Each structure stands twice: as C-alpha cells, then as structure tokens.
Short mmCIF file of C-alpha atoms and ligand atoms in Angstrom, two decimals:
data_model
loop_
_atom_site.label_atom_id
_atom_site.label_comp_id
_atom_site.label_asym_id
_atom_site.label_seq_id
_atom_site.Cartn_x
_atom_site.Cartn_y
_atom_site.Cartn_z
CA MET T 138 144.76 67.02 206.86
CA THR T 139 147.11 64.11 206.17
CA HIS T 140 145.71 60.74 205.12
CA SER T 141 146.82 59.13 208.40
CA GLY T 142 145.25 62.01 210.38
CA ALA T 143 141.93 61.50 208.56
CA THR T 144 142.11 57.75 209.17
CA ALA T 145 142.79 58.34 212.87
CA LEU T 146 139.75 60.62 213.12
CA GLU T 147 137.58 57.92 211.53
CA GLN T 148 138.91 55.46 214.06
CA LEU T 149 138.21 57.85 216.96
CA LYS T 150 134.63 58.23 215.68
CA ARG T 151 134.25 54.46 215.67
CA ILE T 152 135.48 54.32 219.28
CA VAL T 153 133.38 57.09 220.89
CA GLY T 154 130.63 57.62 218.30
CA ALA T 155 130.67 60.33 215.62
CA ASP T 156 128.60 62.69 217.83
CA HIS T 157 131.41 62.75 220.36
CA VAL T 158 134.16 63.82 217.96
CA LEU T 159 133.91 67.58 217.43
CA THR T 160 135.73 69.11 214.46
CA ALA T 161 133.63 72.14 213.40
CA ALA T 162 135.35 75.37 214.44
CA PRO T 163 132.47 76.75 216.60
CA ASP T 164 132.21 73.40 218.45
CA VAL T 165 135.94 73.20 219.05
CA GLU T 166 136.35 76.88 220.05
CA PRO T 167 135.41 76.61 223.78
CA PHE T 168 137.98 73.82 224.22
CA VAL T 169 140.96 75.70 222.75
CA VAL T 170 140.78 78.89 224.82
CA ASP T 171 141.62 78.90 228.53
CA ALA T 172 139.38 80.20 231.32
CA ARG T 173 141.19 83.52 231.60
CA GLY T 174 141.30 84.06 227.84
CA ARG T 175 145.06 84.18 227.98
CA TYR T 176 145.88 81.22 225.77
CA ARG T 177 144.37 80.26 222.44
CA GLY T 178 145.41 77.09 220.69
CA ALA T 179 144.08 74.87 217.92
CA ALA T 180 143.02 71.22 217.78
CA ARG T 181 142.42 68.64 215.13
CA ALA T 182 139.38 67.51 217.11
CA VAL T 183 137.79 67.35 220.55
CA VAL T 184 137.09 63.76 221.55
CA GLN T 185 134.63 62.99 224.35
CA PRO T 186 134.83 59.36 225.49
CA GLY T 187 132.11 57.95 227.73
CA SER T 188 134.01 55.22 229.58
CA THR T 189 137.47 54.17 230.73
CA ALA T 190 137.56 51.53 227.98
CA GLU T 191 136.87 54.24 225.39
CA VAL T 192 139.61 56.48 226.86
CA SER T 193 141.99 53.53 226.61
CA ASP T 194 141.09 52.92 222.95
CA VAL T 195 141.35 56.63 222.14
CA VAL T 196 144.81 56.90 223.73
CA ARG T 197 145.98 53.77 221.91
CA ALA T 198 144.68 55.05 218.57
CA CYS T 199 146.31 58.45 219.08
CA SER T 200 149.57 56.80 220.08
CA GLU T 201 149.55 54.68 216.93
CA ALA T 202 148.88 57.79 214.79
CA SER T 203 151.43 59.88 216.80
CA LEU T 204 148.77 62.45 217.71
CA PRO T 205 149.41 64.56 220.82
CA LEU T 206 146.64 64.44 223.45
CA VAL T 207 145.57 67.30 225.70
CA PRO T 208 143.35 66.11 228.56
CA GLN T 209 140.69 68.56 229.65
CA GLY T 210 138.12 68.62 232.47
CA GLY T 211 136.18 71.79 233.25
CA ASN T 212 138.78 74.04 231.56
CA THR T 213 138.94 76.31 234.63
CA GLY T 214 142.70 75.93 235.14
CA MET T 215 144.76 79.07 235.69
CA CYS T 216 147.96 78.14 233.83
CA GLY T 217 146.87 77.19 230.32
CA GLY T 218 147.47 73.50 231.09
CA ALA T 219 144.34 72.30 229.27
CA THR T 220 144.85 74.47 226.19
CA PRO T 221 146.55 72.87 223.16
CA ASP T 222 149.35 74.73 221.38
CA ALA T 223 148.75 76.59 218.12
CA ARG T 224 150.02 73.87 215.77
CA GLY T 225 146.59 72.30 215.47
CA ASP T 226 147.66 68.65 215.43
CA ALA T 227 146.51 67.81 218.97
CA ILE T 228 143.39 65.99 220.08
CA VAL T 229 141.66 67.56 223.09
CA LEU T 230 140.50 64.65 225.22
CA SER T 231 137.52 65.96 227.18
CA LEU T 232 136.51 63.87 230.19
CA ALA T 233 133.27 65.84 230.63
CA ARG T 234 131.00 62.91 229.71
CA MET T 235 132.54 60.65 232.34
CA ARG T 236 130.77 62.08 235.37
CA ALA T 237 129.29 59.06 237.15
CA ILE T 238 129.41 58.78 240.91
CA ARG T 239 130.32 55.11 240.97
CA GLY T 240 129.49 54.69 244.65
CA VAL T 241 129.65 55.97 248.22
CA ASP T 242 130.91 53.64 250.97
CA ARG T 243 129.55 55.24 254.15
CA ALA T 244 131.26 52.87 256.57
CA ASN T 245 134.63 53.39 254.86
CA ALA T 246 133.88 57.11 254.33
CA THR T 247 134.93 57.03 250.68
CA ILE T 248 133.41 57.94 247.35
CA THR T 249 134.39 56.54 243.96
CA VAL T 250 133.85 58.97 241.09
CA GLU T 251 134.66 59.35 237.44
CA ALA T 252 137.09 62.04 236.40
CA GLY T 253 134.54 64.28 234.66
CA ALA T 254 132.29 64.64 237.72
CA THR T 255 132.25 68.27 238.82
CA LEU T 256 133.60 69.06 242.26
CA ALA T 257 130.15 70.39 243.23
CA ALA T 258 128.49 67.10 242.18
CA VAL T 259 130.94 65.15 244.35
CA GLN T 260 130.32 67.49 247.31
CA ASP T 261 126.55 66.99 246.81
CA ALA T 262 126.87 63.20 246.66
CA ALA T 263 128.89 63.22 249.88
CA ARG T 264 126.35 65.51 251.55
CA ALA T 265 123.52 63.19 250.54
CA ALA T 266 125.29 60.46 252.53
CA ASP T 267 125.66 62.83 255.51
CA LEU T 268 129.38 63.15 254.88
CA LEU T 269 131.72 65.88 253.68
CA PHE T 270 134.06 66.08 250.72
CA PRO T 271 136.04 69.10 251.89
CA LEU T 272 137.81 70.30 248.73
CA SER T 273 136.31 73.72 248.03
CA LEU T 274 137.14 76.15 245.20
CA ALA T 275 135.26 79.12 243.77
CA SER T 276 135.20 77.19 240.45
CA GLU T 277 133.56 74.10 241.99
CA GLY T 278 130.45 74.27 239.80
CA SER T 279 132.58 73.74 236.65
CA CYS T 280 135.92 72.19 237.60
CA THR T 281 136.16 68.40 237.60
CA ILE T 282 137.72 65.84 239.89
CA GLY T 283 140.12 64.84 237.09
CA GLY T 284 141.25 68.47 236.83
CA ASN T 285 141.39 68.87 240.61
CA LEU T 286 143.65 65.85 240.96
CA SER T 287 145.77 66.69 237.94
CA THR T 288 146.45 70.19 239.30
CA ASN T 289 146.53 69.08 242.96
CA ALA T 290 143.99 71.81 243.66
CA GLY T 291 144.01 73.64 246.99
CA GLY T 292 141.21 76.03 247.87
CA THR T 293 139.77 77.24 251.12
CA ALA T 294 139.83 74.19 253.41
CA VAL T 295 143.43 73.02 252.98
CA LEU T 296 144.36 74.20 256.46
CA ARG T 297 142.25 71.43 257.97
CA TYR T 298 141.90 68.79 255.28
CA GLY T 299 144.91 69.20 252.99
CA ASN T 300 145.22 69.64 249.22
CA ALA T 301 143.52 67.40 246.63
CA ARG T 302 146.56 65.14 246.93
CA ASP T 303 145.75 64.43 250.57
CA LEU T 304 142.14 63.45 249.84
CA VAL T 305 142.84 60.67 247.34
CA LEU T 306 143.06 57.00 248.28
CA GLY T 307 143.11 55.52 244.80
CA VAL T 308 143.10 56.37 241.09
CA GLU T 309 142.35 54.71 237.79
CA VAL T 310 144.67 55.95 235.04
CA VAL T 311 144.97 55.33 231.33
CA LEU T 312 148.68 55.24 230.50
CA ALA T 313 150.33 56.75 227.42
CA ASP T 314 150.24 53.40 225.61
CA GLY T 315 146.55 52.89 226.35
CA ARG T 316 146.92 50.37 229.18
CA VAL T 317 144.62 50.92 232.17
CA TRP T 318 146.11 50.99 235.66
CA ASP T 319 143.33 50.11 238.11
CA GLY T 320 144.62 51.63 241.32
CA LEU T 321 141.16 52.26 242.76
CA ARG T 322 142.04 51.11 246.26
CA ALA T 323 139.98 52.48 249.14
CA LEU T 324 142.70 52.03 251.74
CA ARG T 325 144.09 54.49 254.27
CA LYS T 326 147.12 52.31 254.77
CA ASP T 327 148.92 50.65 251.87
CA ASN T 328 152.69 50.38 252.04
CA THR T 329 153.22 48.09 249.08
CA GLY T 330 156.06 49.93 247.43
CA TYR T 331 156.07 53.23 245.53
CA ASP T 332 152.97 55.36 245.92
CA LEU T 333 152.24 55.50 242.18
CA LYS T 334 148.98 57.40 242.45
CA GLN T 335 150.83 60.45 243.76
CA LEU T 336 152.84 60.57 240.52
CA PHE T 337 149.69 61.31 238.55
CA ILE T 338 148.31 63.82 241.04
CA GLY T 339 149.60 67.28 240.18
CA SER T 340 151.16 66.09 236.92
CA GLU T 341 148.72 68.14 234.80
CA GLY T 342 147.95 65.42 232.29
CA THR T 343 151.59 64.92 231.30
CA LEU T 344 151.96 61.37 232.69
CA GLY T 345 148.56 59.73 232.20
CA ILE T 346 144.82 60.29 231.93
CA VAL T 347 142.99 60.07 235.26
CA THR T 348 139.65 58.37 234.58
CA ALA T 349 138.37 57.75 238.14
CA ALA T 350 139.35 58.17 241.77
CA VAL T 351 138.52 56.99 245.27
CA LEU T 352 138.25 60.07 247.51
CA GLU T 353 138.23 60.33 251.26
CA LEU T 354 135.14 61.67 253.03
CA PHE T 355 134.82 63.18 256.49
CA ALA T 356 132.18 63.69 259.13
CA ALA T 357 129.97 66.58 258.06
CA PRO T 358 130.22 69.58 260.38
CA ASN T 359 127.12 70.33 262.43
CA ALA T 360 128.27 73.78 263.48
CA ARG T 361 130.02 76.40 261.37
CA VAL T 362 131.14 79.89 262.34
CA THR T 363 132.42 82.48 259.89
CA ALA T 364 134.14 85.64 261.11
CA LEU T 365 135.95 88.61 259.61
CA ALA T 366 138.71 90.33 261.57
CA ALA T 367 140.45 93.64 260.82
CA LEU T 368 144.19 93.98 261.41
CA ALA T 369 146.99 96.52 261.16
CA ASP T 370 149.38 94.38 259.10
CA VAL T 371 150.30 90.90 257.91
CA ALA T 372 152.46 90.19 260.97
CA HIS T 373 149.32 90.56 263.11
CA ALA T 374 147.42 88.25 260.76
CA VAL T 375 150.11 85.60 261.26
CA GLU T 376 149.88 86.12 265.01
CA LEU T 377 146.10 85.74 264.85
CA LEU T 378 146.47 82.50 262.88
CA HIS T 379 148.67 81.11 265.64
CA ALA T 380 146.29 82.30 268.37
CA MET T 381 143.23 80.81 266.64
CA LYS T 382 144.98 77.47 266.08
CA GLN T 383 145.88 77.37 269.76
CA ALA T 384 142.34 78.23 270.83
CA LEU T 385 140.35 76.18 268.31
CA GLY T 386 142.67 73.37 267.26
CA ASP T 387 141.74 71.61 264.05
CA ARG T 388 138.28 73.14 264.13
CA LEU T 389 139.92 76.06 262.30
CA ALA T 390 139.13 75.04 258.70
CA GLY T 391 139.87 78.20 256.72
CA PHE T 392 142.01 81.27 257.31
CA GLU T 393 142.06 83.72 254.40
CA LEU T 394 144.01 86.96 254.12
CA ILE T 395 142.51 89.92 252.25
CA SER T 396 144.25 93.25 251.70
CA ALA T 397 142.15 96.43 251.73
CA ARG T 398 142.91 96.84 248.01
CA ALA T 399 141.63 93.32 247.21
CA LEU T 400 138.51 93.95 249.29
CA HIS T 401 137.95 97.26 247.55
CA LEU T 402 138.11 95.60 244.11
CA SER T 403 135.75 92.81 245.20
CA ARG T 404 133.19 95.34 246.41
CA LYS T 405 133.67 97.70 243.46
CA HIS T 406 132.83 95.02 240.91
CA HIS T 407 130.07 93.37 242.97
CA PRO T 408 127.77 96.21 244.01
CA GLY T 409 125.73 95.49 247.11
CA SER T 410 128.59 93.61 248.83
CA PRO T 411 128.79 94.36 252.55
CA ASP T 412 131.54 96.45 254.14
CA PRO T 413 131.31 95.26 257.72
CA LEU T 414 134.62 96.63 259.05
CA PRO T 415 135.50 99.67 256.94
CA GLY T 416 138.80 101.51 256.96
CA HIS T 417 141.42 98.88 257.88
CA PRO T 418 144.51 97.89 255.83
CA TRP T 419 144.17 94.09 256.22
CA TYR T 420 141.48 91.53 256.94
CA THR T 421 141.30 87.83 257.69
CA LEU T 422 138.29 85.66 257.01
CA LEU T 423 138.01 82.65 259.29
CA GLN T 424 135.91 79.56 259.05
CA VAL T 425 135.58 77.27 262.04
CA ASP T 426 133.77 73.92 261.79
CA ASP T 427 132.80 71.35 264.40
CA THR T 428 130.93 68.09 264.32
CA ALA T 429 129.77 68.66 267.92
CA VAL T 430 126.93 71.08 268.59
CA ASP T 431 127.70 71.54 272.30
CA PRO T 432 129.27 73.64 273.68
CA PRO T 433 128.27 76.34 271.17
CA LEU T 434 131.04 76.90 268.65
CA ALA T 435 130.22 80.61 268.28
CA ASP T 436 131.08 81.12 271.98
CA ALA T 437 134.50 79.55 271.50
CA VAL T 438 135.22 81.71 268.45
CA GLU T 439 133.99 84.85 270.19
CA THR T 440 136.18 84.17 273.21
CA ALA T 441 139.21 83.50 271.02
CA LEU T 442 138.66 86.74 269.06
CA ALA T 443 138.09 88.71 272.29
CA HIS T 444 141.44 87.46 273.61
CA ALA T 445 143.07 88.49 270.34
CA ALA T 446 141.53 91.95 270.68
CA GLU T 447 142.77 92.27 274.28
CA ARG T 448 146.28 91.46 273.07
CA ASP T 449 145.94 94.07 270.27
CA ILE T 450 146.35 91.41 267.58
CA ILE T 451 143.13 92.49 265.90
CA ALA T 452 141.57 95.93 265.61
CA ASP T 453 137.99 94.72 265.20
CA ALA T 454 135.96 91.65 264.28
CA THR T 455 132.51 90.55 263.28
CA ILE T 456 130.92 87.10 263.48
CA ALA T 457 128.27 86.15 260.92
CA GLN T 458 124.92 85.68 262.64
CA SER T 459 123.30 83.61 259.91
CA ARG T 460 124.19 81.38 256.98
CA GLU T 461 123.28 84.23 254.69
CA GLN T 462 125.65 86.64 256.43
CA ALA T 463 128.38 84.00 256.31
CA ALA T 464 127.82 83.55 252.58
CA ARG T 465 128.05 87.31 252.07
CA LEU T 466 131.36 87.43 253.95
CA TRP T 467 132.72 84.54 251.88
CA ALA T 468 131.54 86.24 248.69
CA LEU T 469 133.81 89.18 249.51
CA ARG T 470 136.74 86.77 249.30
CA GLU T 471 135.54 84.57 246.47
CA ASN T 472 134.65 87.51 244.22
CA ILE T 473 138.20 88.89 244.23
CA SER T 474 139.41 86.83 241.23
CA GLU T 475 136.41 87.81 239.12
CA ALA T 476 136.72 91.46 240.24
CA GLN T 477 140.32 91.50 239.08
CA ARG T 478 139.32 90.03 235.73
CA ARG T 479 136.79 92.85 235.29
CA GLU T 480 139.31 95.44 236.41
CA GLY T 481 141.71 94.48 233.59
CA GLN T 482 144.78 92.32 233.13
CA ASN T 483 147.36 92.03 235.86
CA ILE T 484 150.46 90.00 236.57
CA LYS T 485 149.50 87.06 238.76
CA HIS T 486 151.56 85.02 241.17
CA ASP T 487 150.35 82.01 243.14
CA ILE T 488 153.07 81.58 245.71
CA ALA T 489 153.74 79.55 248.84
CA LEU T 490 156.02 80.58 251.68
CA PRO T 491 156.75 79.34 255.16
CA ILE T 492 154.09 81.17 257.20
CA SER T 493 156.84 82.66 259.36
CA ALA T 494 158.36 84.37 256.29
CA ILE T 495 155.18 85.94 254.91
CA ALA T 496 155.03 89.28 256.75
CA GLN T 497 158.58 90.22 255.79
CA PHE T 498 158.06 88.99 252.23
CA VAL T 499 154.95 91.15 251.76
CA ALA T 500 156.60 94.28 253.14
CA GLN T 501 159.87 93.94 251.22
CA THR T 502 158.44 92.75 247.92
CA GLU T 503 155.86 95.51 247.64
CA ALA T 504 158.63 98.08 248.22
CA ALA T 505 160.76 96.47 245.49
CA VAL T 506 157.87 96.29 243.00
CA ILE T 507 156.93 99.92 243.53
CA ASP T 508 160.54 100.99 243.32
CA ALA T 509 160.80 99.37 239.88
CA PHE T 510 157.28 100.27 238.71
CA PRO T 511 156.15 103.42 240.49
CA GLY T 512 152.40 103.51 241.09
CA ALA T 513 151.91 99.77 240.42
CA ARG T 514 149.13 98.32 242.56
CA VAL T 515 149.96 95.18 244.52
CA ILE T 516 146.85 93.13 245.27
CA VAL T 517 147.40 90.52 247.95
CA PHE T 518 144.97 87.90 249.17
CA GLY T 519 144.99 84.17 249.65
CA HIS T 520 145.05 81.20 251.91
CA LEU T 521 147.25 82.49 254.74
CA GLY T 522 146.56 79.38 256.82
CA ASP T 523 148.39 77.37 254.12
CA GLY T 524 151.13 79.93 253.52
CA ASN T 525 149.67 80.53 250.04
CA LEU T 526 149.30 84.05 248.69
CA HIS T 527 147.82 85.27 245.44
CA TYR T 528 150.22 88.12 244.85
CA ASN T 529 149.04 90.12 241.87
CA VAL T 530 150.54 93.27 240.42
CA ALA T 531 148.35 95.67 238.43
CA ALA T 532 149.09 98.86 236.50
CA ALA T 533 148.90 102.19 238.29
CA ASP T 534 145.40 103.64 238.51
CA GLY T 535 144.40 104.93 235.08
CA ALA T 536 147.43 103.38 233.29
CA ASP T 537 147.07 100.97 230.37
CA ALA T 538 146.72 97.45 231.82
CA ARG T 539 147.72 95.71 228.57
CA GLN T 540 150.90 97.71 228.27
CA PHE T 541 151.70 97.03 231.92
CA VAL T 542 151.49 93.25 231.60
CA ALA T 543 154.29 93.40 229.03
CA ASN T 544 156.45 93.85 232.17
CA THR T 545 155.57 90.31 233.30
CA PRO T 546 159.11 88.87 233.06
CA ALA T 547 160.62 91.72 235.09
CA VAL T 548 157.85 91.65 237.71
CA ASN T 549 158.07 87.85 237.93
CA ARG T 550 161.77 88.10 238.58
CA ILE T 551 161.28 90.57 241.46
CA VAL T 552 158.52 88.49 243.04
CA HIS T 553 159.79 84.97 242.36
CA ASP T 554 163.41 85.73 243.32
CA ARG T 555 162.17 86.82 246.72
CA VAL T 556 159.84 83.84 247.03
CA VAL T 557 162.65 81.40 246.31
CA ALA T 558 165.10 83.25 248.59
CA ALA T 559 162.56 82.89 251.42
CA GLY T 560 162.32 79.13 250.83
CA GLY T 561 159.01 79.34 248.96
CA SER T 562 157.41 77.98 245.80
CA ILE T 563 156.45 79.79 242.58
CA SER T 564 153.27 77.70 242.28
CA ALA T 565 151.27 76.89 245.37
CA GLU T 566 148.04 75.47 243.97
CA HIS T 567 147.46 76.44 240.33
CA GLY T 568 150.21 74.31 238.79
CA ILE T 569 152.66 75.10 236.00
CA GLY T 570 150.85 74.49 232.70
CA GLN T 571 152.39 76.66 229.98
CA LEU T 572 152.26 79.84 232.09
CA LYS T 573 155.09 78.94 234.45
CA ARG T 574 157.01 76.38 232.44
CA ASP T 575 160.00 78.66 231.91
CA GLU T 576 159.90 79.87 235.51
CA LEU T 577 160.00 76.23 236.66
CA ALA T 578 163.08 75.61 234.52
CA HIS T 579 164.65 78.79 235.91
CA TYR T 580 164.17 77.96 239.58
CA LYS T 581 164.21 74.15 239.96
CA SER T 582 167.55 72.57 240.63
CA ALA T 583 169.24 70.54 237.88
CA VAL T 584 168.78 67.41 239.98
CA GLU T 585 165.05 67.96 240.43
CA LEU T 586 164.53 68.76 236.74
CA ASP T 587 166.48 65.65 235.76
CA LEU T 588 164.30 63.47 238.00
CA MET T 589 161.14 65.02 236.57
CA ARG T 590 162.32 64.46 232.98
CA ARG T 591 163.20 60.84 233.72
CA ILE T 592 159.75 60.20 235.15
CA LYS T 593 158.18 61.84 232.11
CA SER T 594 160.18 59.75 229.68
CA ALA T 595 159.51 56.55 231.63
CA LEU T 596 155.74 57.06 231.53
CA ASP T 597 155.37 58.91 228.22
CA PRO T 598 158.45 58.03 226.18
CA ARG T 599 157.06 59.55 222.97
CA GLY T 600 156.00 62.81 224.63
CA LEU T 601 152.41 62.66 223.36
CA LEU T 602 150.64 63.47 226.65
CA ASN T 603 150.03 67.21 227.01
CA PRO T 604 153.25 68.27 225.27
CA GLY T 605 154.73 71.64 226.19
CA LYS T 606 153.19 71.66 229.66
CA VAL T 607 155.11 71.59 232.96
CA LEU T 608 158.47 70.58 231.43
C1 FAD B 750 136.99 81.46 239.75
C2 FAD B 750 138.07 80.43 239.92
C3 FAD B 750 138.55 80.16 241.19
C4 FAD B 750 139.55 79.20 241.38
N1 FAD B 750 139.98 78.95 242.65
C5 FAD B 750 140.94 78.03 242.84
C6 FAD B 750 141.43 77.74 244.15
O1 FAD B 750 141.02 78.34 245.15
N2 FAD B 750 142.38 76.78 244.29
C7 FAD B 750 142.87 76.10 243.21
O2 FAD B 750 143.72 75.23 243.40
N3 FAD B 750 142.46 76.37 241.96
C8 FAD B 750 141.50 77.30 241.75
N4 FAD B 750 141.09 77.58 240.47
C9 FAD B 750 141.73 76.89 239.32
C10 FAD B 750 140.99 75.64 238.78
O3 FAD B 750 139.63 75.68 239.07
C11 FAD B 750 141.63 74.38 239.32
O4 FAD B 750 142.95 74.29 238.82
C12 FAD B 750 140.89 73.09 238.95
O5 FAD B 750 141.46 72.02 239.69
C13 FAD B 750 140.94 72.74 237.48
O6 FAD B 750 139.98 71.73 237.19
P1 FAD B 750 139.40 71.56 235.71
O7 FAD B 750 138.52 70.36 235.69
O8 FAD B 750 138.77 72.81 235.24
O9 FAD B 750 140.73 71.25 234.90
P2 FAD B 750 141.20 71.81 233.49
O10 FAD B 750 141.36 73.27 233.53
O11 FAD B 750 140.34 71.25 232.42
O12 FAD B 750 142.65 71.13 233.40
C14 FAD B 750 143.66 71.48 234.29
C15 FAD B 750 144.90 70.60 234.04
O13 FAD B 750 144.61 69.25 234.37
C16 FAD B 750 144.71 68.40 233.22
N5 FAD B 750 143.59 67.45 233.30
C17 FAD B 750 142.27 67.74 233.41
N6 FAD B 750 141.56 66.61 233.56
C18 FAD B 750 142.45 65.58 233.53
C19 FAD B 750 142.34 64.17 233.62
N7 FAD B 750 141.16 63.58 233.81
N8 FAD B 750 143.46 63.43 233.54
C20 FAD B 750 144.67 64.01 233.38
N9 FAD B 750 144.84 65.35 233.27
C21 FAD B 750 143.74 66.13 233.36
C22 FAD B 750 144.67 69.33 232.03
O14 FAD B 750 145.38 68.78 230.93
C23 FAD B 750 145.33 70.57 232.59
O15 FAD B 750 146.73 70.41 232.55
C24 FAD B 750 140.09 78.54 240.25
C25 FAD B 750 139.61 78.82 238.97
C26 FAD B 750 138.62 79.75 238.79
C27 FAD B 750 138.14 80.03 237.40
#
C-alpha cells in the first residue's frame, strides 16, 4: 500500500473508529461479492460510518486522498452496482450502521429514516403507527432504504403506489466533496426550482451518498384479497388487467404475471408449494387492498373474476381464504428468483414495455430466441401491472448452463433490440450497475448520454463516486 493510502486509512479509523474500518480479507469478503455471485471485486477497506457527519468526513478524506468510494447498503442489488472493481484501490462505504428511524409524523403521514435502515424495519415502523410504507420486495429483510432509493426499486406494489422514486419527499445527501445537502423536506408540494432529490434517486451511488430520507406513508389497508387466475396467453392477462382496473379502481395493488415454466421452477425448488390451478400456460397473481371493510372486498373481487370468466378472459381462478393461503400464493411468485438461482445460471433481462405491446413482444421474442438457440428455455414472470417483465433465458434442459450464458451478448441483442423497438426500457427496476453499462451506452441516444455525463461531471468532477457504474 502506498504511504498516502496508509495515511488515509489511519485518518478513516480516526473518523469512524478502528473497529469500523475492515481490512482483513475474511471481513472484507462479503462486501466485495454481489448477491448473485456474479461479480467479485477487491477493496482497500470497508468503512462503516455511524452518522451523517462521519460519512461527510469519510468522503472528504477519500476525496483528498483520491480514493474511489463504492456505497453499499444491503448488497442485494442485481446489477453489481455495489461491488468494487478488481483494482483494489476503492473504499466500500457501508451504510449498514446508519439504521435509525429518526421519526414518524402521523399527521403528515411521513417517516424519516437513515439510509441503512432495512426496508422491513421501515415497513414495521410504519405499521406500528397504523400506517403503510408500501414498497415491497422479496429482499426486504436485507435491502436498505439507501439502496432502494439509489436503485429506484420497484417491487410488487408499484401499480398502486409507484416506484421508490414516487415515495420520497426529501433526502439528505453527502456530496462528492463531503458537503452535506439537507433536503429532508416533508412536503408534498414544493416547486422551488429543480427537483434535486430526484437526481440522486436511481443514480446508483454515482452522484452522492444518500444518508437519510423522508418517505411518504399511506393509510394501512384493513382488507386484503389475494387471487390467482389461470389464462390461455399474455393477451388475456393484459385484458384481465384492464378489466380488474375497471372493476376495482386503485384498490388493485399488485398484478403479477407468471408463466407455467416459472411456476414449475418455483414449485420444483420449493417442495410443498401449492399447485392450485394445474395445467395452464399462464397465471396472474392479484392483490387487492382496501382501507374500508364494508362492503366486503372479497365479494367485489369474486364478482370481477366471475365477469372475466364469463367473457372467457380467464380459464379459472382461486381466491385465498386465509392470510396463510395468501402467503402461500405469494410465495409461488416470490420464490421464482431463488428457484432460478438453484436451477443454474441464466441470462436475465429486467425490461419495461408499454402494457399494450407486451403480448406481441412475448410471442415474437420467444420465437426469435428459440430460432437462434434451439431448445433454450424462456422464463417469463414479473410485474405486468407496471409493464415490467423479468425475461430470462436458460439453457435447454440438460445442457450446460455455464456454457449457455457465454451467449449473453447475442441473447441480449435479440431481447433488447425488440424491447427498444417496442418503445421499452432495458432496465425497469434493477438499475444499470456494471451489468448493463455497455447496453446503456448502446441504446441511449447521444443526447441523453451527453446530459447524463454532464450531470455526473457537475456533481462528481473527479469521478470518485462508484466509478465504472452506470456510465
Ligand atoms: C430475492 C431478491 C428479490 C428482489 N426483488 C426486487 C424487486 O422486486 N424489485 C426491485 O426493484 N429490486 C429487487 N431486488 C434487487 C434489490 O433488492 C434492490 O435493488 C434493492 O433496492 C437494493 O438495495 P440494497 O440496500 O441491497 O442496495 P445495494 O445492493 O447495497 O446497492 C445497490 C446500489 O445502490 C448504491 N447504494 C446503496 N446504498 C446507497 C446509499 N446510501 N447512497 C448512495 N448509493 C447507495 C450502491 O452503490 C449500488 O449501486 C431483489 C433482490 C433480491 C436478492
């Protein structure tokens, strides 16, 4: 290590305490490998500040020593955004110690939290105040609010409540030079110029370090109905989405699409999972929430599904009769990612399309993929209500998964070309990180890339914040 590097480490230890600067290889290891085990980097140290003032001092010290900083929350991100590169000169800045719930304002329906608070802890704190923080991801026990904001996370309730971006009223950010921007406003209306907080949301740690946020809370639902419907194809699923929106309005909180293949994998790797509507090619999982108890929500959902059946939109449906049954239906959906991990590597796409373009996209893209890679298995599921599909391509049954993923660039081109031609996006909710950096450069217009680069160089002129990510 260089003399200046060693001096910087001593200074970081003085700022956060020696116990909170990790340098031994086994201590650093969990912070330099991503959740999916796809990226492995190296770091000079992992630094764990305990307050915004400490983050500010750490960033200033790193800036003075020209050390790159990689912010990290729960390290559950899907695109390698929180993993440093292999050079080994970066400092991983872990926000995990900053997990205070600074306060709940019931009358204003807001909660102020530190960036390292897990999503589940924030949901719990809202629930304790009889309110709802609606962001919901399968990783909620480990992912953090800082990570959720920095990736503009989506999840299963976007249809009703929006993405992370839509749930934020204010942020506190440490800038690349160490200054703190206190933008912790708890206002639903604030038209005082540029909406700076939105710059940091979804920027994956490349523009600043989010240290705290004011989040919007909602009335907690008093009634919840979960149902699974079986359908002939994606066009019918889109029709059902429209019919359910018409019938239930904004009580429709989640509308997930699951292909038979995705369901099969989920059940295969989670023995004991139910199979309530066997033998159909497509399924949708619906969640409907209401704050009112009367009239009974289940009746409204049943009537809406019965109408859909009469019009031949759905082939069959089942409504969960208890919380436990609802949880088991949701587990079918939430276990898909883990099931795929156990099944072996595959080529993942997290895409967004106009909902009206989805049925044609699915039909045409699968044909093109199989034409190029005979026997390849296309596994489709996702948040249909938001136009967001997880479109994953796996090796043919029995074929070598590792060898197959070497085809990633060719498969990406087939899938992403069609996404972009249909007016879609190559990243709906997982971000860019290092995984899709080259794809972003391939598909974004020169004008858009230029604007992004100018923003980056205005806020981080020396390029020390999460280098090599996004741009
Ligand atoms: C089983 C599973 C299911 C998932 N389901 C979903 C889903 O449905 N929808 C969805 O959107 N995502 C999902 N994810 C992905 C992931 O959980 C989200 O991207 C989450 O928001 C990441 O939070 P994190 O705290 O783990 O962030 P990390 O992985 O630690 O970091 C993610 C990015 O944010 C940056 N960052 C982290 N904290 C800060 C900070 N305080 N300031 C600045 N930058 C920061 C990092 O540098 C990195 O670029 C899932 C992941 C898993 C493992």
